[in-house]
mmCIF file of C-alpha atoms and ligand atoms in Angstrom:
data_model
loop_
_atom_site.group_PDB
_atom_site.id
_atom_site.type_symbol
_atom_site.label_atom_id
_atom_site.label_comp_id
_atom_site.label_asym_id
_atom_site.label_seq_id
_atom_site.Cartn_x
_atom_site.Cartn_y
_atom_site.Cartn_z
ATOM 1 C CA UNK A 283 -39.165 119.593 6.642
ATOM 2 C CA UNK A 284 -39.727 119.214 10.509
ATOM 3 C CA UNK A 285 -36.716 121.408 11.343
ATOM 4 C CA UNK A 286 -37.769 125.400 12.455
ATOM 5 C CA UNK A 287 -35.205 127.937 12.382
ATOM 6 C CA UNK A 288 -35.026 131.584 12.734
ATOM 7 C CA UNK A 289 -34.802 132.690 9.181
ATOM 8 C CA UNK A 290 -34.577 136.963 10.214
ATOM 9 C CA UNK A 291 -34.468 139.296 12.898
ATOM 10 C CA UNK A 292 -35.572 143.064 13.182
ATOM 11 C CA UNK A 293 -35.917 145.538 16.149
ATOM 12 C CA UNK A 294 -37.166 149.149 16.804
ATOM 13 C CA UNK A 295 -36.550 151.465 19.132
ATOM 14 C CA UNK A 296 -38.219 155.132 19.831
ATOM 15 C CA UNK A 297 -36.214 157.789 18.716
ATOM 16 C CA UNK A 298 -36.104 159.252 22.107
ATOM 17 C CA UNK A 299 -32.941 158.571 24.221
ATOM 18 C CA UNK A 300 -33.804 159.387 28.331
ATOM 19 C CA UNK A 301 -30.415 159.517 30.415
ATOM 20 C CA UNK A 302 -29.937 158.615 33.904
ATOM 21 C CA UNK A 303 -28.965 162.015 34.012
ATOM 22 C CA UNK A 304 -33.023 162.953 32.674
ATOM 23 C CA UNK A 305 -34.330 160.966 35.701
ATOM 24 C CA UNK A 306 -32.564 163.141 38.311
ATOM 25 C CA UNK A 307 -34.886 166.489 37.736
ATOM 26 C CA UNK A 308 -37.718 163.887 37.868
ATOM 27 C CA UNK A 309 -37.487 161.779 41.438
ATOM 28 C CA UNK A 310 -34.389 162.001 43.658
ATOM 29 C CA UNK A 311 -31.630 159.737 41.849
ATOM 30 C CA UNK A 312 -28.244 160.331 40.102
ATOM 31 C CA UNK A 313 -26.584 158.666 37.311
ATOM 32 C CA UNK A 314 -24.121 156.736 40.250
ATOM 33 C CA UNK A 315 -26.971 154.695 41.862
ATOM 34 C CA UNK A 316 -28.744 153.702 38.398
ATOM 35 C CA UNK A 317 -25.630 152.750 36.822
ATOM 36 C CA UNK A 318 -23.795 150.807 39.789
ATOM 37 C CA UNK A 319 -27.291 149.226 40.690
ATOM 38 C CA UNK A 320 -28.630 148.158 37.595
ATOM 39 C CA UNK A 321 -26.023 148.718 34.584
ATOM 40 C CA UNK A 322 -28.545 150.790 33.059
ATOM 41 C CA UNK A 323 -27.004 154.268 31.185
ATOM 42 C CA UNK A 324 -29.763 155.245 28.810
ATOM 43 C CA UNK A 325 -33.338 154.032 27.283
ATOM 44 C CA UNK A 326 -35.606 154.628 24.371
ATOM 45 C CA UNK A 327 -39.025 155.951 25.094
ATOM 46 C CA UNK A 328 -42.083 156.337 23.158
ATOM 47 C CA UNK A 329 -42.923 159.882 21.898
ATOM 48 C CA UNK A 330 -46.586 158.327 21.270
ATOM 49 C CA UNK A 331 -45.829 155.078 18.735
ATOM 50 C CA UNK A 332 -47.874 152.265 20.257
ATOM 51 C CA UNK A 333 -46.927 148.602 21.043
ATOM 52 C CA UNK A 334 -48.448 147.991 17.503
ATOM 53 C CA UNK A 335 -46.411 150.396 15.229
ATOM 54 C CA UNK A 336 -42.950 149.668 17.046
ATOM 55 C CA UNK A 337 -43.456 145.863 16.438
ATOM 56 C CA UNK A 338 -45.125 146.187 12.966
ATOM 57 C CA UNK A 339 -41.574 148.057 12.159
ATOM 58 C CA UNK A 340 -39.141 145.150 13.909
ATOM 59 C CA UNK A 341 -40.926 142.911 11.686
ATOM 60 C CA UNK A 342 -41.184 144.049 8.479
ATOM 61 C CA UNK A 343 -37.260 144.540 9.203
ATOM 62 C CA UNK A 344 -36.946 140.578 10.424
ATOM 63 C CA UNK A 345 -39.563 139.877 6.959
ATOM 64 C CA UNK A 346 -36.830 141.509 4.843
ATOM 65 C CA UNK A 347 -33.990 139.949 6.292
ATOM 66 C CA UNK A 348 -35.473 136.069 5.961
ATOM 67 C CA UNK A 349 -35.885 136.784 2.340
ATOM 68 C CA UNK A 350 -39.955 136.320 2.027
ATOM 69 C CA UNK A 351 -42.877 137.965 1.382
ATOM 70 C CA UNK A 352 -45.056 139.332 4.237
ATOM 71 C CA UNK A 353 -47.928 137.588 2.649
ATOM 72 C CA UNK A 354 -45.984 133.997 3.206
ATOM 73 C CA UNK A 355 -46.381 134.590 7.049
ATOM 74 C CA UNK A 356 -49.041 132.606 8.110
ATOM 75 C CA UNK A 357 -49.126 133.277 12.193
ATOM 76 C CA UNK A 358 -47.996 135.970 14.255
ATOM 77 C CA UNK A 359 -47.549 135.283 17.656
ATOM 78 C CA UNK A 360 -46.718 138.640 19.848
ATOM 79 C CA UNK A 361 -45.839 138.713 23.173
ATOM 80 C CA UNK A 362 -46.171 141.978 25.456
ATOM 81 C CA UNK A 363 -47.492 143.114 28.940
ATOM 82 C CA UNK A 364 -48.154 146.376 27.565
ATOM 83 C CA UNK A 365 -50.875 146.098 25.090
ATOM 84 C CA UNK A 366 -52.102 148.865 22.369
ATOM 85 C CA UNK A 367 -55.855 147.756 23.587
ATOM 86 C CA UNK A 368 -57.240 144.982 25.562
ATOM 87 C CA UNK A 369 -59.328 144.253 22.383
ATOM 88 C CA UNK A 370 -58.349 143.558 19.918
ATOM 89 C CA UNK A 371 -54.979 141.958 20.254
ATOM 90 C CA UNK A 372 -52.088 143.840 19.252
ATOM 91 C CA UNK A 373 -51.038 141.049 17.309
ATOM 92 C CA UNK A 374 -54.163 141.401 14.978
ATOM 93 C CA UNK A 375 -53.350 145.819 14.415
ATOM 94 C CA UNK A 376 -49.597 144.608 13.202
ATOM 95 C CA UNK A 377 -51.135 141.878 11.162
ATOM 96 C CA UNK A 378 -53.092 145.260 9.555
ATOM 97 C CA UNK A 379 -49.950 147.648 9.298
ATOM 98 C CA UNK A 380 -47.722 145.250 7.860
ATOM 99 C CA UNK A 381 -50.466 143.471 5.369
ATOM 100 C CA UNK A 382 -49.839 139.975 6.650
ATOM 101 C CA UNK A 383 -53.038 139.114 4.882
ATOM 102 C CA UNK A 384 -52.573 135.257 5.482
ATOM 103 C CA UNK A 385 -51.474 135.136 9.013
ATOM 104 C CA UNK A 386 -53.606 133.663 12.149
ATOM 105 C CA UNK A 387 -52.536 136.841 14.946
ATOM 106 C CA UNK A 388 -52.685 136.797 18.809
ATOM 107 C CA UNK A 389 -51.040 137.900 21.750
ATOM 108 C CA UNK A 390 -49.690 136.016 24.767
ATOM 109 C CA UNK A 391 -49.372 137.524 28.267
ATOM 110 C CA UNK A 392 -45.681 136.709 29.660
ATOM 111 C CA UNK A 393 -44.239 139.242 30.811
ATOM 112 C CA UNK A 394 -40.653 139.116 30.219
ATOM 113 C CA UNK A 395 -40.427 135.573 29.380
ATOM 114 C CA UNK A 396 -42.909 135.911 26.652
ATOM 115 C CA UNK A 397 -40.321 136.131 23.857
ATOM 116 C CA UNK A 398 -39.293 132.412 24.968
ATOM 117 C CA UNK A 399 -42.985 131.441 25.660
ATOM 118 C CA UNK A 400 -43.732 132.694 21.536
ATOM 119 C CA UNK A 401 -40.647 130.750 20.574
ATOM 120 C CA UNK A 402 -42.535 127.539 21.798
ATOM 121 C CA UNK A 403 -45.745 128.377 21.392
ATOM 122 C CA UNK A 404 -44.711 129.025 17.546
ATOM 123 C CA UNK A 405 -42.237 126.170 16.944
ATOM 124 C CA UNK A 406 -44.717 123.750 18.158
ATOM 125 C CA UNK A 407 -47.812 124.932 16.204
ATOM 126 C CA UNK A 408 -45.265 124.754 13.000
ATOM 127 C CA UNK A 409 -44.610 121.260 14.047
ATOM 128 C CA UNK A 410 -48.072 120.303 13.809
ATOM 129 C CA UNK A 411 -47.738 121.309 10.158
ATOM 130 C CA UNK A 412 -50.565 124.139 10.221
ATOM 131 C CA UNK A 413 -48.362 126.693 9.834
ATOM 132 C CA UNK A 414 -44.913 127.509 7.465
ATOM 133 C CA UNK A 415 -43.743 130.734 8.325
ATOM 134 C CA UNK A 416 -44.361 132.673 11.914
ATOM 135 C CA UNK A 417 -43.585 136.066 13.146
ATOM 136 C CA UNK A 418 -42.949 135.947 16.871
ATOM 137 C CA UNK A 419 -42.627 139.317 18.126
ATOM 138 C CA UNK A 420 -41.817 140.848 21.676
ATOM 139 C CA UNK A 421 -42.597 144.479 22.140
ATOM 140 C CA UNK A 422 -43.415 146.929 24.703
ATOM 141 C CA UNK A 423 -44.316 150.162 25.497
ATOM 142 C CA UNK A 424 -44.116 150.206 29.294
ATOM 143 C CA UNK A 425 -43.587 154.761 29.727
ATOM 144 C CA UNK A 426 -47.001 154.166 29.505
ATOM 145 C CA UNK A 427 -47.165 152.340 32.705
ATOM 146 C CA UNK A 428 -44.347 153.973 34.971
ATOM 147 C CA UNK A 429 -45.094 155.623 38.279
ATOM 148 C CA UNK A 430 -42.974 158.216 38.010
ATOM 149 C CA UNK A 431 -42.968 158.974 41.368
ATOM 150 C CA UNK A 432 -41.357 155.793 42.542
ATOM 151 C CA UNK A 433 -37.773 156.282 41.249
ATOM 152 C CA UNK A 434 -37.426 152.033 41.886
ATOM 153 C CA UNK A 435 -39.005 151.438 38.643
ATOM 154 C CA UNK A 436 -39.125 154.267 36.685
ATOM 155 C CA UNK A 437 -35.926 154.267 35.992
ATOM 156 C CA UNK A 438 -35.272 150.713 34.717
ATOM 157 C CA UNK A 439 -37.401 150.372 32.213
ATOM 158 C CA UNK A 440 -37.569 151.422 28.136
ATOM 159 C CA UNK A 441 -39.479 151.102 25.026
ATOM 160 C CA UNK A 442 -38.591 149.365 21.744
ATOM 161 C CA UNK A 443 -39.756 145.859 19.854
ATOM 162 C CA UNK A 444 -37.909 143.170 18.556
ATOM 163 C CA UNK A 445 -39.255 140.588 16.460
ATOM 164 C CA UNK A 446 -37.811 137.163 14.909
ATOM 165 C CA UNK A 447 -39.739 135.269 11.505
ATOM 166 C CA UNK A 448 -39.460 131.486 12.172
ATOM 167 C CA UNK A 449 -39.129 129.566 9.150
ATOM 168 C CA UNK A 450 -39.376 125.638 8.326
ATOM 169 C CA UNK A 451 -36.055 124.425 7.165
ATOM 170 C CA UNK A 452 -34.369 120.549 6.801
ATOM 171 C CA UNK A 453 -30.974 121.977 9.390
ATOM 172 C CA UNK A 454 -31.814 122.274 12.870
ATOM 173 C CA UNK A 455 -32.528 125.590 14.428
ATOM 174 C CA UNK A 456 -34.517 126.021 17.444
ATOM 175 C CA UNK A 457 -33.844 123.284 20.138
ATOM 176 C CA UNK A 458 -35.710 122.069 22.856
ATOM 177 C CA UNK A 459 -37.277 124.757 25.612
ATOM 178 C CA UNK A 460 -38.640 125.110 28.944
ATOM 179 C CA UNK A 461 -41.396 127.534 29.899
ATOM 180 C CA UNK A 462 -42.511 127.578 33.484
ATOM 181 C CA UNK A 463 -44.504 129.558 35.448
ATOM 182 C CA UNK A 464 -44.906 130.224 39.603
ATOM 183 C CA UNK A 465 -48.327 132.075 39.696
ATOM 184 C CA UNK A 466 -48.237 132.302 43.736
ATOM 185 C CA UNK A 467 -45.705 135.056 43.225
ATOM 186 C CA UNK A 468 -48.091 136.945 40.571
ATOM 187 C CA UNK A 469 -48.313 140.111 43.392
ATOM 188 C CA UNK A 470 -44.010 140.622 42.610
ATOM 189 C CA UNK A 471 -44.842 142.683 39.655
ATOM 190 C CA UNK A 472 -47.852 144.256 38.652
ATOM 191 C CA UNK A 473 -49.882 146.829 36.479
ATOM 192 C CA UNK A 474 -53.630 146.520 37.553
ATOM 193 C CA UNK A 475 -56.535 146.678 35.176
ATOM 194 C CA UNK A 476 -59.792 149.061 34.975
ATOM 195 C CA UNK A 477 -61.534 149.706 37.939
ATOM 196 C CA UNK A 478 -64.735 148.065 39.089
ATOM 197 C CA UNK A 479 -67.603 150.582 38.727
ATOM 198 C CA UNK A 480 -70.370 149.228 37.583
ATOM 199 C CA UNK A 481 -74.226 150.323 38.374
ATOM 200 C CA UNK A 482 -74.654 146.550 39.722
ATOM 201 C CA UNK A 483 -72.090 146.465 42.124
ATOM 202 C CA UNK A 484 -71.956 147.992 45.443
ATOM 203 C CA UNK A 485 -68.309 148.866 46.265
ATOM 204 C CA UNK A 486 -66.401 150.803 43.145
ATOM 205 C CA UNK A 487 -62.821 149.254 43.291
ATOM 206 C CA UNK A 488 -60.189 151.335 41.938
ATOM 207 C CA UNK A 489 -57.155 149.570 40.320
ATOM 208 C CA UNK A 490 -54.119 151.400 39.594
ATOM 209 C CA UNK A 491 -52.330 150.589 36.096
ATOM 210 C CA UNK A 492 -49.100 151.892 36.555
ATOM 211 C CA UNK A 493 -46.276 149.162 37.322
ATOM 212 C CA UNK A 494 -45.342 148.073 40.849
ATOM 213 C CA UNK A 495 -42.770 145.864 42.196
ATOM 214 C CA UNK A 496 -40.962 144.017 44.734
ATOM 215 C CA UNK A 497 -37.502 144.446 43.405
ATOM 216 C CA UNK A 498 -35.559 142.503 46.040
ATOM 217 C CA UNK A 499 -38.013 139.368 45.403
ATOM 218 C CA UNK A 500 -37.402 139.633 41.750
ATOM 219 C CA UNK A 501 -33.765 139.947 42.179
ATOM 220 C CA UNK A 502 -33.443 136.629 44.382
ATOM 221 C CA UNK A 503 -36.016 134.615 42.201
ATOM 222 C CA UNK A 504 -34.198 135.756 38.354
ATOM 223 C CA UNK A 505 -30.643 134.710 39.861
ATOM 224 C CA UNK A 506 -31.897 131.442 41.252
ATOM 225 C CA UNK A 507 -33.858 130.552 37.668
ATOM 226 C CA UNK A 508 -31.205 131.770 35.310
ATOM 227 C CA UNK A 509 -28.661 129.460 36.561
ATOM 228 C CA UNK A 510 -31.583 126.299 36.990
ATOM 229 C CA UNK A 511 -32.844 127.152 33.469
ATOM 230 C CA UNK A 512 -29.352 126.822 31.670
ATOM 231 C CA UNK A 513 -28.090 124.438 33.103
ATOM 232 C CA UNK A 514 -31.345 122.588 32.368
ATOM 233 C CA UNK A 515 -31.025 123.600 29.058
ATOM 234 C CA UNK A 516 -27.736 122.251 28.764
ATOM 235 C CA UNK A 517 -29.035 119.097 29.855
ATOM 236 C CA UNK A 518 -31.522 118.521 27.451
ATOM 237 C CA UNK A 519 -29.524 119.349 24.378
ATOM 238 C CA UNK A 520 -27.086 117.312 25.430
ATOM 239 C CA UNK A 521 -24.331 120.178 25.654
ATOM 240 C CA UNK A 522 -21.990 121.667 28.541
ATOM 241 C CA UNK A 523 -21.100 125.643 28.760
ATOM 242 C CA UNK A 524 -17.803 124.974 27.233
ATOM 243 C CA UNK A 525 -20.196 123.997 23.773
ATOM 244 C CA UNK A 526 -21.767 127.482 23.951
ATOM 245 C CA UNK A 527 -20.806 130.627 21.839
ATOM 246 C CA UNK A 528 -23.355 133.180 23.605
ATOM 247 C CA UNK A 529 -25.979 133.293 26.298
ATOM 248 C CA UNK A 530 -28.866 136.052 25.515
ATOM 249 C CA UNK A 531 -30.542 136.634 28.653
ATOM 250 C CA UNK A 532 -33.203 139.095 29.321
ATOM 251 C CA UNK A 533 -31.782 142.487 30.462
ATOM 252 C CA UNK A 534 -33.388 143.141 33.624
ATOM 253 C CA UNK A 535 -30.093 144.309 35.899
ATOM 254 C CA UNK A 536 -26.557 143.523 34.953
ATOM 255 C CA UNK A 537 -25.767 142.455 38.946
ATOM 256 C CA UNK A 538 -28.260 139.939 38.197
ATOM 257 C CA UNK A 539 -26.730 138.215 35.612
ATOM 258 C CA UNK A 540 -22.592 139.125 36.795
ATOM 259 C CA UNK A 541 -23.880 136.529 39.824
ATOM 260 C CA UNK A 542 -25.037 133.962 37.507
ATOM 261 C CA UNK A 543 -21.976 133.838 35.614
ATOM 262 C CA UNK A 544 -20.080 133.855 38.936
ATOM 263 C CA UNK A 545 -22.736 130.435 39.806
ATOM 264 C CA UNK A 546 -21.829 129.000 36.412
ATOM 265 C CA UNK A 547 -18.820 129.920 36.407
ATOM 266 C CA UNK A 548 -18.204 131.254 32.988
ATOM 267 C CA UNK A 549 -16.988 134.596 31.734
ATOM 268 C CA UNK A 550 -19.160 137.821 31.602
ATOM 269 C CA UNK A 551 -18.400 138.061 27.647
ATOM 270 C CA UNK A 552 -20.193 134.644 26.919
ATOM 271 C CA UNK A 553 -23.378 136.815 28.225
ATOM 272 C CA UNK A 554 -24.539 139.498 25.467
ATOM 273 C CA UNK A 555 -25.232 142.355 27.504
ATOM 274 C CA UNK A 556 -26.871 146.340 26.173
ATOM 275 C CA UNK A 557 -28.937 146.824 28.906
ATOM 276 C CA UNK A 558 -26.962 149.452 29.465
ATOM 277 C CA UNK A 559 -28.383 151.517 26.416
ATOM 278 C CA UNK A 560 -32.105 149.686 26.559
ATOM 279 C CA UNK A 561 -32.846 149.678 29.597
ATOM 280 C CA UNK A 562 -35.567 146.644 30.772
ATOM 281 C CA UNK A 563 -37.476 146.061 27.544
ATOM 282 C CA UNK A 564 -39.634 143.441 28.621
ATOM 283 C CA UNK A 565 -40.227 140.576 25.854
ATOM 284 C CA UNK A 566 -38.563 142.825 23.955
ATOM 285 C CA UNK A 567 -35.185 142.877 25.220
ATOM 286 C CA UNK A 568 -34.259 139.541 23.979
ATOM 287 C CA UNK A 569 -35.560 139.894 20.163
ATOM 288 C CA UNK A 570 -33.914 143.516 20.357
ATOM 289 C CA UNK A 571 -30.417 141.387 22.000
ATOM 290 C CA UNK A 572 -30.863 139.104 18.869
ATOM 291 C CA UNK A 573 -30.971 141.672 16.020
ATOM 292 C CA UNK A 574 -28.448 143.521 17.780
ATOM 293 C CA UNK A 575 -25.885 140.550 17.635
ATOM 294 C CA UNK A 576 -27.296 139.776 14.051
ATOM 295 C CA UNK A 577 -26.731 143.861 12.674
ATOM 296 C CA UNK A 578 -23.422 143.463 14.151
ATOM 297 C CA UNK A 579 -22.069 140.424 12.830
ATOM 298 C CA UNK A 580 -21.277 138.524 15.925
ATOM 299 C CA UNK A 581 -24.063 135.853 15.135
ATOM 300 C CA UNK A 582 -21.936 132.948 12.681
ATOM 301 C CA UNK A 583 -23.559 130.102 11.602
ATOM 302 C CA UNK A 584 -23.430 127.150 13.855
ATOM 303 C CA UNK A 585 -23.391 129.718 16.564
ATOM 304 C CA UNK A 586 -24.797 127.872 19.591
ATOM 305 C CA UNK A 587 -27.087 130.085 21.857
ATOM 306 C CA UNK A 588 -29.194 129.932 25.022
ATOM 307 C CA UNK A 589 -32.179 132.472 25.658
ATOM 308 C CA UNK A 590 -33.043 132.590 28.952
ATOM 309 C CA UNK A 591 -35.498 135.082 30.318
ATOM 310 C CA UNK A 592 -37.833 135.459 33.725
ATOM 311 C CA UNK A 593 -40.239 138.409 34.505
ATOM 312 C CA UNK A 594 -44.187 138.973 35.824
ATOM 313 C CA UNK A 595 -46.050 136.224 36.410
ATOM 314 C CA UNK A 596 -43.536 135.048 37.789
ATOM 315 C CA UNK A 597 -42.792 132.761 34.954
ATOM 316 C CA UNK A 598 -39.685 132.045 33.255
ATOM 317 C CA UNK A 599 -38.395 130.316 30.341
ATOM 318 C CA UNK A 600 -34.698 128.931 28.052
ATOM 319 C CA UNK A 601 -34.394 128.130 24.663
ATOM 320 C CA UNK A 602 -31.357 126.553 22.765
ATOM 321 C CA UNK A 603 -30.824 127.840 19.173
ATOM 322 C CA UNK A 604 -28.457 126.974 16.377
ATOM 323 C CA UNK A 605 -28.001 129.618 14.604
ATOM 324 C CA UNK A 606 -28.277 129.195 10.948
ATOM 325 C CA UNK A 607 -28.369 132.318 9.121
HETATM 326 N N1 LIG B 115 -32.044 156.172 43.023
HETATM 327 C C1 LIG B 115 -31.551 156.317 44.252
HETATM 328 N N2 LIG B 115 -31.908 155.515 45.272
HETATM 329 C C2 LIG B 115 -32.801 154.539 45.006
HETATM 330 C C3 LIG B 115 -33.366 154.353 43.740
HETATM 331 C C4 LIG B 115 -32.949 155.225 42.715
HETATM 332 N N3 LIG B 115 -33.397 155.123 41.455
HETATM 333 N N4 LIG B 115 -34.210 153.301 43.789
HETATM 334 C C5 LIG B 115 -34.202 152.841 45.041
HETATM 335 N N5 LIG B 115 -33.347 153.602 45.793
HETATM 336 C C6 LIG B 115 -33.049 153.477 47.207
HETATM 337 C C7 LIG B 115 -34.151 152.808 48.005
HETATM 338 O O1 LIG B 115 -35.136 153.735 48.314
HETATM 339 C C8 LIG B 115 -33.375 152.319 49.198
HETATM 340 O O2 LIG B 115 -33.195 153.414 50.050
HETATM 341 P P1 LIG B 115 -33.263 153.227 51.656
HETATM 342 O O3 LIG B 115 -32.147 152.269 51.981
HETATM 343 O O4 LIG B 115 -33.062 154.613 52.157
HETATM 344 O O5 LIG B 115 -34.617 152.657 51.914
HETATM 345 C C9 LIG B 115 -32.001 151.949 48.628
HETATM 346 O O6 LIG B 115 -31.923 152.620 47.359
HETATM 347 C C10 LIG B 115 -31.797 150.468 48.415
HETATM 348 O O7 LIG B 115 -32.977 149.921 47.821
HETATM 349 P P2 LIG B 115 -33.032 148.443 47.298
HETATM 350 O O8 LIG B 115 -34.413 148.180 46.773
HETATM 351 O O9 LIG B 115 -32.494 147.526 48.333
HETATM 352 O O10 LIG B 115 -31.989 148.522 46.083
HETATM 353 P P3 LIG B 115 -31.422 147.361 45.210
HETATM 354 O O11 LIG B 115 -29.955 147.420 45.170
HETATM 355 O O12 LIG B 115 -32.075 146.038 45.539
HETATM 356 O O13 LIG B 115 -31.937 147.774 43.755
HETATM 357 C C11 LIG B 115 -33.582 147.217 42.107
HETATM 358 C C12 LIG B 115 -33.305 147.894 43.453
HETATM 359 C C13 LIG B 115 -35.042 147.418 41.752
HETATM 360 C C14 LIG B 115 -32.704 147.891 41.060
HETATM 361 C C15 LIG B 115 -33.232 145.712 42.221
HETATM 362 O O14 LIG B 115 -33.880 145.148 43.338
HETATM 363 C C16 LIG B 115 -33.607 144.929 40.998
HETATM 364 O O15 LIG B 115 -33.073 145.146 39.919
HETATM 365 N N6 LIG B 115 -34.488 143.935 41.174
HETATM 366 C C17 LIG B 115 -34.891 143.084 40.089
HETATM 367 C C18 LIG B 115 -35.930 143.812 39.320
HETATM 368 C C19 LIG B 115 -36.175 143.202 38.002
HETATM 369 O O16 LIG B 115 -35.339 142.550 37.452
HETATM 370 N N7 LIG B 115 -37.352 143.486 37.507
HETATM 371 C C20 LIG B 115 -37.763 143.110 36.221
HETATM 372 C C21 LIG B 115 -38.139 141.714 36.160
HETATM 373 S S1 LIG B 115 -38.445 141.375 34.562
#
């Protein structure tokens, strides 16, 4: 079988619900601003589960729903910015919770895209035939990280996981990709590591880890990729719009995506859009998008979808699926 498919879906969210409303005894900000700037109404938030826990419970949901036992996955591939630890990899602590005995675990470092980036990275080690069955999760927990001083950020973002088992299968599923990166923009978004401070060097450097960025550089670069990226897509897979049933794209701000519709010219609805109850979830936000559509029923097979999703880095990245669940 040289086809891969996604054969399940599962996501998590933190019980806690924050308001825009919350945010306005915290820095100065109203629900008006958030919600006309960014589409954003609510987000989940972490009353202490890690990265780990929230993705080991999207995935034992996505195990259950592709039918298999956890022992037939045999890589997990788990994309975050916001780590448990930076050793070991928070990839090998869900491999631990869930008892995915036979898997290979790592992480990958994408920011945003890294959902897509897994989706590759996974599809093409299955293609090599090492591996049968793959967890790729996205999950974050970026409260950690917030400055919440700086009401910029703080308010856009929110917790959750999402995670997707990949599965080898004679239909075809998962379509071609592109994952690109522009590391000469890596100082748009940030969240520093440990300090320096070591007895052998001189000068102690002290690096902040909460997350900083240059919104309006984001905001130009995501609009200018999403439309390249799709229509690249298209290209590849031989389709036009017209032959697509739903684009997923990564919820960062819904006036980014209302101008790339405008650019493609296609409706609004074709986008699947809950930012406005997530928040920015990071790789999560497409995985939690997915098992949204999925627990709702609006996923039918022979569904034709585009992910498409950009974030730190900067990197970016599409992938075509046919959906065959
Ligand atoms: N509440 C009220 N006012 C706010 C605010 C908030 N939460 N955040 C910023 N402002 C203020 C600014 O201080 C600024 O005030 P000033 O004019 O007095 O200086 C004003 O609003 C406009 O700021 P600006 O940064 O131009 O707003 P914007 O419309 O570009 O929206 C973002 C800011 C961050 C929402 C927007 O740039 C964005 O979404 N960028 C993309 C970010 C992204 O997608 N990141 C994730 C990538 S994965």
């Amino acid at each position: 079988m040289k086809e891969v498919i996604i054969g399940g879906v599962g996501k998590y969210t933190p019980s806690k619900k924050i308001t825009n409303d919350d945010f306005s005894h915290i820095v100065d900000t109203n629900d008006e601003w958030i919600s006309s700037r960014t589409g954003i109404k609510s987000r989940y938030m972490s009353s202490g589960e890690d990265t780990s826990y929230m993705a080991a419970m999207a995935s034992k949901k996505a195990i259950e729903e592709a039918g298999i036992s956890v022992l037939d996955i045999d890589l997990i591939v788990l994309a975050t910015c916001t780590p448990d630890m930076f050793t070991p990899s928070t990839a090998c602590i869900v491999q631990s919770i869930i008892g995915a005995k036979n898997a290979v675990a790592f992480d990958i470092s994408a920011a945003c895209s890294g959902f897509i980036y897994g989706l590759d990275i996974a599809k093409s080690l299955m293609n090599s035939n090492k591996y049968n069955n793959t967890l790729v999760i996205g999950a974050e927990n970026l409260s950690k990280f917030m400055d919440w001083k700086d009401r910029s950020t703080c308010i856009l973002f929110g917790d959750g996981a999402g995670a997707a088992v990949l599965c080898k299968s004679k239909e075809a599923g998962i379509g071609s990709s592109l994952c690109k990166s522009e590391g000469e923009k890596w100082d748009c978004i940030t969240i520093e590591g440990s300090d320096v401070d070591s007895p052998f060097v001189e000068k102690k450097t002290l690096r902040d880890s909460k997350l900083k960025m240059n919104g309006n550089e984001v905001f130009k670069f995501a609009t200018s990729i999403i439309v390249k990226s799709i229509n690249e897509i298209l290209e590849d897979n031989n389709l036009t719009l017209d032959d697509i049933d739903y684009i997923v794209p990564h919820q960062a701000n819904i006036r980014i995506i209302e101008y790339a519709a405008r650019k493609l010219k296609v409706p609004m609805s074709k986008f699947y859009m809950n930012i406005e109850e997530y928040g920015n979830t990071s790789a999560a936000s497409i995985p939690i998008a997915l098992s949204e559509m999925y627990e709702k029923d609006l996923l039918k097979k022979g569904n034709k979808i585009i992910l498409v999703g950009f974030g730190a880095g900067l990197t970016y990245g599409a992938t075509f699926i046919n959906w065959t669940i």
